[in-house]
Amino acid sequence: MKQKMMLFGLALIAFVFISSSETDNKSNEKVVVCHIPPGNPENAHEIVISSNAVPAHLAHGDKLGPCSCTCNDE
């Protein structure tokens, strides 16, 4: 339940942020998200989507911005 509430809150924040931007053509705004495929989190990768699609992606677990590197490059 906590996770669903957190995802809802993130989606709401993203919606407010995107809605408040002052651009003439909102349908052309693009956003980078770290797409985490449901059932296959090891295949997380960055995608660029329409700002209109952000709430749906956040609702199923994607994160705003690029994916974090969990590499061990030493």
mmCIF file with all atom_site columns, C-alpha atoms in Angstrom:
data_model
loop_
_atom_site.group_PDB
_atom_site.id
_atom_site.type_symbol
_atom_site.label_atom_id
_atom_site.label_alt_id
_atom_site.label_comp_id
_atom_site.label_asym_id
_atom_site.label_entity_id
_atom_site.label_seq_id
_atom_site.pdbx_PDB_ins_code
_atom_site.Cartn_x
_atom_site.Cartn_y
_atom_site.Cartn_z
_atom_site.occupancy
_atom_site.B_iso_or_equiv
_atom_site.pdbx_formal_charge
_atom_site.auth_seq_id
_atom_site.auth_comp_id
_atom_site.auth_asym_id
_atom_site.auth_atom_id
_atom_site.pdbx_PDB_model_num
ATOM 1  C CA . MET A 1 1  ? 0.000  0.000  0.000   1.00 0.00 ? 1  MET A CA 1
ATOM 2  C CA . LYS A 1 2  ? 2.851  2.379  0.863   1.00 0.00 ? 2  LYS A CA 1
ATOM 3  C CA . GLN A 1 3  ? 4.475  1.718  -2.515  1.00 0.00 ? 3  GLN A CA 1
ATOM 4  C CA . LYS A 1 4  ? 1.244  2.482  -4.381  1.00 0.00 ? 4  LYS A CA 1
ATOM 5  C CA . MET A 1 5  ? 0.809  5.719  -2.442  1.00 0.00 ? 5  MET A CA 1
ATOM 6  C CA . MET A 1 6  ? 4.409  6.699  -3.181  1.00 0.00 ? 6  MET A CA 1
ATOM 7  C CA . LEU A 1 7  ? 3.965  5.973  -6.901  1.00 0.00 ? 7  LEU A CA 1
ATOM 8  C CA . PHE A 1 8  ? 0.744  7.972  -6.924  1.00 0.00 ? 8  PHE A CA 1
ATOM 9  C CA . GLY A 1 9  ? 2.531  10.870 -5.233  1.00 0.00 ? 9  GLY A CA 1
ATOM 10 C CA . LEU A 1 10 ? 5.389  10.753 -7.737  1.00 0.00 ? 10 LEU A CA 1
ATOM 11 C CA . ALA A 1 11 ? 2.959  10.642 -10.632 1.00 0.00 ? 11 ALA A CA 1
ATOM 12 C CA . LEU A 1 12 ? 1.086  13.607 -9.182  1.00 0.00 ? 12 LEU A CA 1
ATOM 13 C CA . ILE A 1 13 ? 4.302  15.594 -8.744  1.00 0.00 ? 13 ILE A CA 1
ATOM 14 C CA . ALA A 1 14 ? 5.333  14.787 -12.319 1.00 0.00 ? 14 ALA A CA 1
ATOM 15 C CA . PHE A 1 15 ? 1.908  15.811 -13.604 1.00 0.00 ? 15 PHE A CA 1
ATOM 16 C CA . VAL A 1 16 ? 2.020  19.129 -11.748 1.00 0.00 ? 16 VAL A CA 1
ATOM 17 C CA . PHE A 1 17 ? 5.592  19.773 -12.907 1.00 0.00 ? 17 PHE A CA 1
ATOM 18 C CA . ILE A 1 18 ? 4.765  19.037 -16.536 1.00 0.00 ? 18 ILE A CA 1
ATOM 19 C CA . SER A 1 19 ? 1.492  20.962 -16.396 1.00 0.00 ? 19 SER A CA 1
ATOM 20 C CA . SER A 1 20 ? 3.214  24.041 -15.016 1.00 0.00 ? 20 SER A CA 1
ATOM 21 C CA . SER A 1 21 ? 5.849  24.254 -17.753 1.00 0.00 ? 21 SER A CA 1
ATOM 22 C CA . GLU A 1 22 ? 5.366  27.198 -20.062 1.00 0.00 ? 22 GLU A CA 1
ATOM 23 C CA . THR A 1 23 ? 5.852  25.919 -23.580 1.00 0.00 ? 23 THR A CA 1
ATOM 24 C CA . ASP A 1 24 ? 3.689  26.495 -26.611 1.00 0.00 ? 24 ASP A CA 1
ATOM 25 C CA . ASN A 1 25 ? 3.554  22.908 -27.845 1.00 0.00 ? 25 ASN A CA 1
ATOM 26 C CA . LYS A 1 26 ? 3.298  20.537 -24.898 1.00 0.00 ? 26 LYS A CA 1
ATOM 27 C CA . SER A 1 27 ? 2.641  17.488 -27.064 1.00 0.00 ? 27 SER A CA 1
ATOM 28 C CA . ASN A 1 28 ? 6.228  17.714 -28.363 1.00 0.00 ? 28 ASN A CA 1
ATOM 29 C CA . GLU A 1 29 ? 7.888  17.793 -24.933 1.00 0.00 ? 29 GLU A CA 1
ATOM 30 C CA . LYS A 1 30 ? 10.125 14.798 -24.357 1.00 0.00 ? 30 LYS A CA 1
ATOM 31 C CA . VAL A 1 31 ? 11.217 13.341 -21.030 1.00 0.00 ? 31 VAL A CA 1
ATOM 32 C CA . VAL A 1 32 ? 13.965 10.836 -20.189 1.00 0.00 ? 32 VAL A CA 1
ATOM 33 C CA . VAL A 1 33 ? 12.842 8.030  -17.901 1.00 0.00 ? 33 VAL A CA 1
ATOM 34 C CA . CYS A 1 34 ? 14.516 4.919  -16.588 1.00 0.00 ? 34 CYS A CA 1
ATOM 35 C CA . HIS A 1 35 ? 12.132 2.270  -17.941 1.00 0.00 ? 35 HIS A CA 1
ATOM 36 C CA . ILE A 1 36 ? 11.951 -0.757 -15.664 1.00 0.00 ? 36 ILE A CA 1
ATOM 37 C CA . PRO A 1 37 ? 10.054 -3.490 -17.489 1.00 0.00 ? 37 PRO A CA 1
ATOM 38 C CA . PRO A 1 38 ? 7.470  -5.125 -15.217 1.00 0.00 ? 38 PRO A CA 1
ATOM 39 C CA . GLY A 1 39 ? 8.700  -8.582 -14.277 1.00 0.00 ? 39 GLY A CA 1
ATOM 40 C CA . ASN A 1 40 ? 12.171 -7.914 -15.700 1.00 0.00 ? 40 ASN A CA 1
ATOM 41 C CA . PRO A 1 41 ? 13.880 -5.215 -13.601 1.00 0.00 ? 41 PRO A CA 1
ATOM 42 C CA . GLU A 1 42 ? 17.336 -6.434 -14.703 1.00 0.00 ? 42 GLU A CA 1
ATOM 43 C CA . ASN A 1 43 ? 16.519 -5.009 -18.148 1.00 0.00 ? 43 ASN A CA 1
ATOM 44 C CA . ALA A 1 44 ? 16.103 -1.404 -16.953 1.00 0.00 ? 44 ALA A CA 1
ATOM 45 C CA . HIS A 1 45 ? 17.071 1.087  -19.649 1.00 0.00 ? 45 HIS A CA 1
ATOM 46 C CA . GLU A 1 46 ? 16.611 4.738  -20.531 1.00 0.00 ? 46 GLU A CA 1
ATOM 47 C CA . ILE A 1 47 ? 13.889 5.786  -22.933 1.00 0.00 ? 47 ILE A CA 1
ATOM 48 C CA . VAL A 1 48 ? 12.659 9.153  -24.175 1.00 0.00 ? 48 VAL A CA 1
ATOM 49 C CA . ILE A 1 49 ? 8.884  9.539  -24.027 1.00 0.00 ? 49 ILE A CA 1
ATOM 50 C CA . SER A 1 50 ? 6.243  12.191 -24.498 1.00 0.00 ? 50 SER A CA 1
ATOM 51 C CA . SER A 1 51 ? 5.541  14.216 -21.387 1.00 0.00 ? 51 SER A CA 1
ATOM 52 C CA . ASN A 1 52 ? 1.957  12.995 -21.699 1.00 0.00 ? 52 ASN A CA 1
ATOM 53 C CA . ALA A 1 53 ? 3.133  9.414  -21.041 1.00 0.00 ? 53 ALA A CA 1
ATOM 54 C CA . VAL A 1 54 ? 5.048  10.184 -17.829 1.00 0.00 ? 54 VAL A CA 1
ATOM 55 C CA . PRO A 1 55 ? 2.218  9.454  -15.342 1.00 0.00 ? 55 PRO A CA 1
ATOM 56 C CA . ALA A 1 56 ? 1.562  6.034  -16.866 1.00 0.00 ? 56 ALA A CA 1
ATOM 57 C CA . HIS A 1 57 ? 5.253  5.112  -16.755 1.00 0.00 ? 57 HIS A CA 1
ATOM 58 C CA . LEU A 1 58 ? 5.653  6.277  -13.164 1.00 0.00 ? 58 LEU A CA 1
ATOM 59 C CA . ALA A 1 59 ? 2.558  4.298  -12.195 1.00 0.00 ? 59 ALA A CA 1
ATOM 60 C CA . HIS A 1 60 ? 4.194  1.015  -13.198 1.00 0.00 ? 60 HIS A CA 1
ATOM 61 C CA . GLY A 1 61 ? 7.538  1.699  -11.553 1.00 0.00 ? 61 GLY A CA 1
ATOM 62 C CA . ASP A 1 62 ? 9.650  3.685  -13.995 1.00 0.00 ? 62 ASP A CA 1
ATOM 63 C CA . LYS A 1 63 ? 11.764 6.547  -12.605 1.00 0.00 ? 63 LYS A CA 1
ATOM 64 C CA . LEU A 1 64 ? 12.232 10.079 -13.913 1.00 0.00 ? 64 LEU A CA 1
ATOM 65 C CA . GLY A 1 65 ? 15.664 10.753 -15.365 1.00 0.00 ? 65 GLY A CA 1
ATOM 66 C CA . PRO A 1 66 ? 18.435 8.434  -16.483 1.00 0.00 ? 66 PRO A CA 1
ATOM 67 C CA . CYS A 1 67 ? 19.026 5.027  -14.935 1.00 0.00 ? 67 CYS A CA 1
ATOM 68 C CA . SER A 1 68 ? 21.662 4.953  -12.206 1.00 0.00 ? 68 SER A CA 1
ATOM 69 C CA . CYS A 1 69 ? 24.828 3.133  -13.010 1.00 0.00 ? 69 CYS A CA 1
ATOM 70 C CA . THR A 1 70 ? 25.347 0.222  -10.665 1.00 0.00 ? 70 THR A CA 1
ATOM 71 C CA . CYS A 1 71 ? 28.628 -0.622 -12.362 1.00 0.00 ? 71 CYS A CA 1
ATOM 72 C CA . ASN A 1 72 ? 31.710 -1.567 -10.399 1.00 0.00 ? 72 ASN A CA 1
ATOM 73 C CA . ASP A 1 73 ? 34.309 0.028  -12.675 1.00 0.00 ? 73 ASP A CA 1
ATOM 74 C CA . GLU A 1 74 ? 37.403 0.193  -10.513 1.00 0.00 ? 74 GLU A CA 1
#
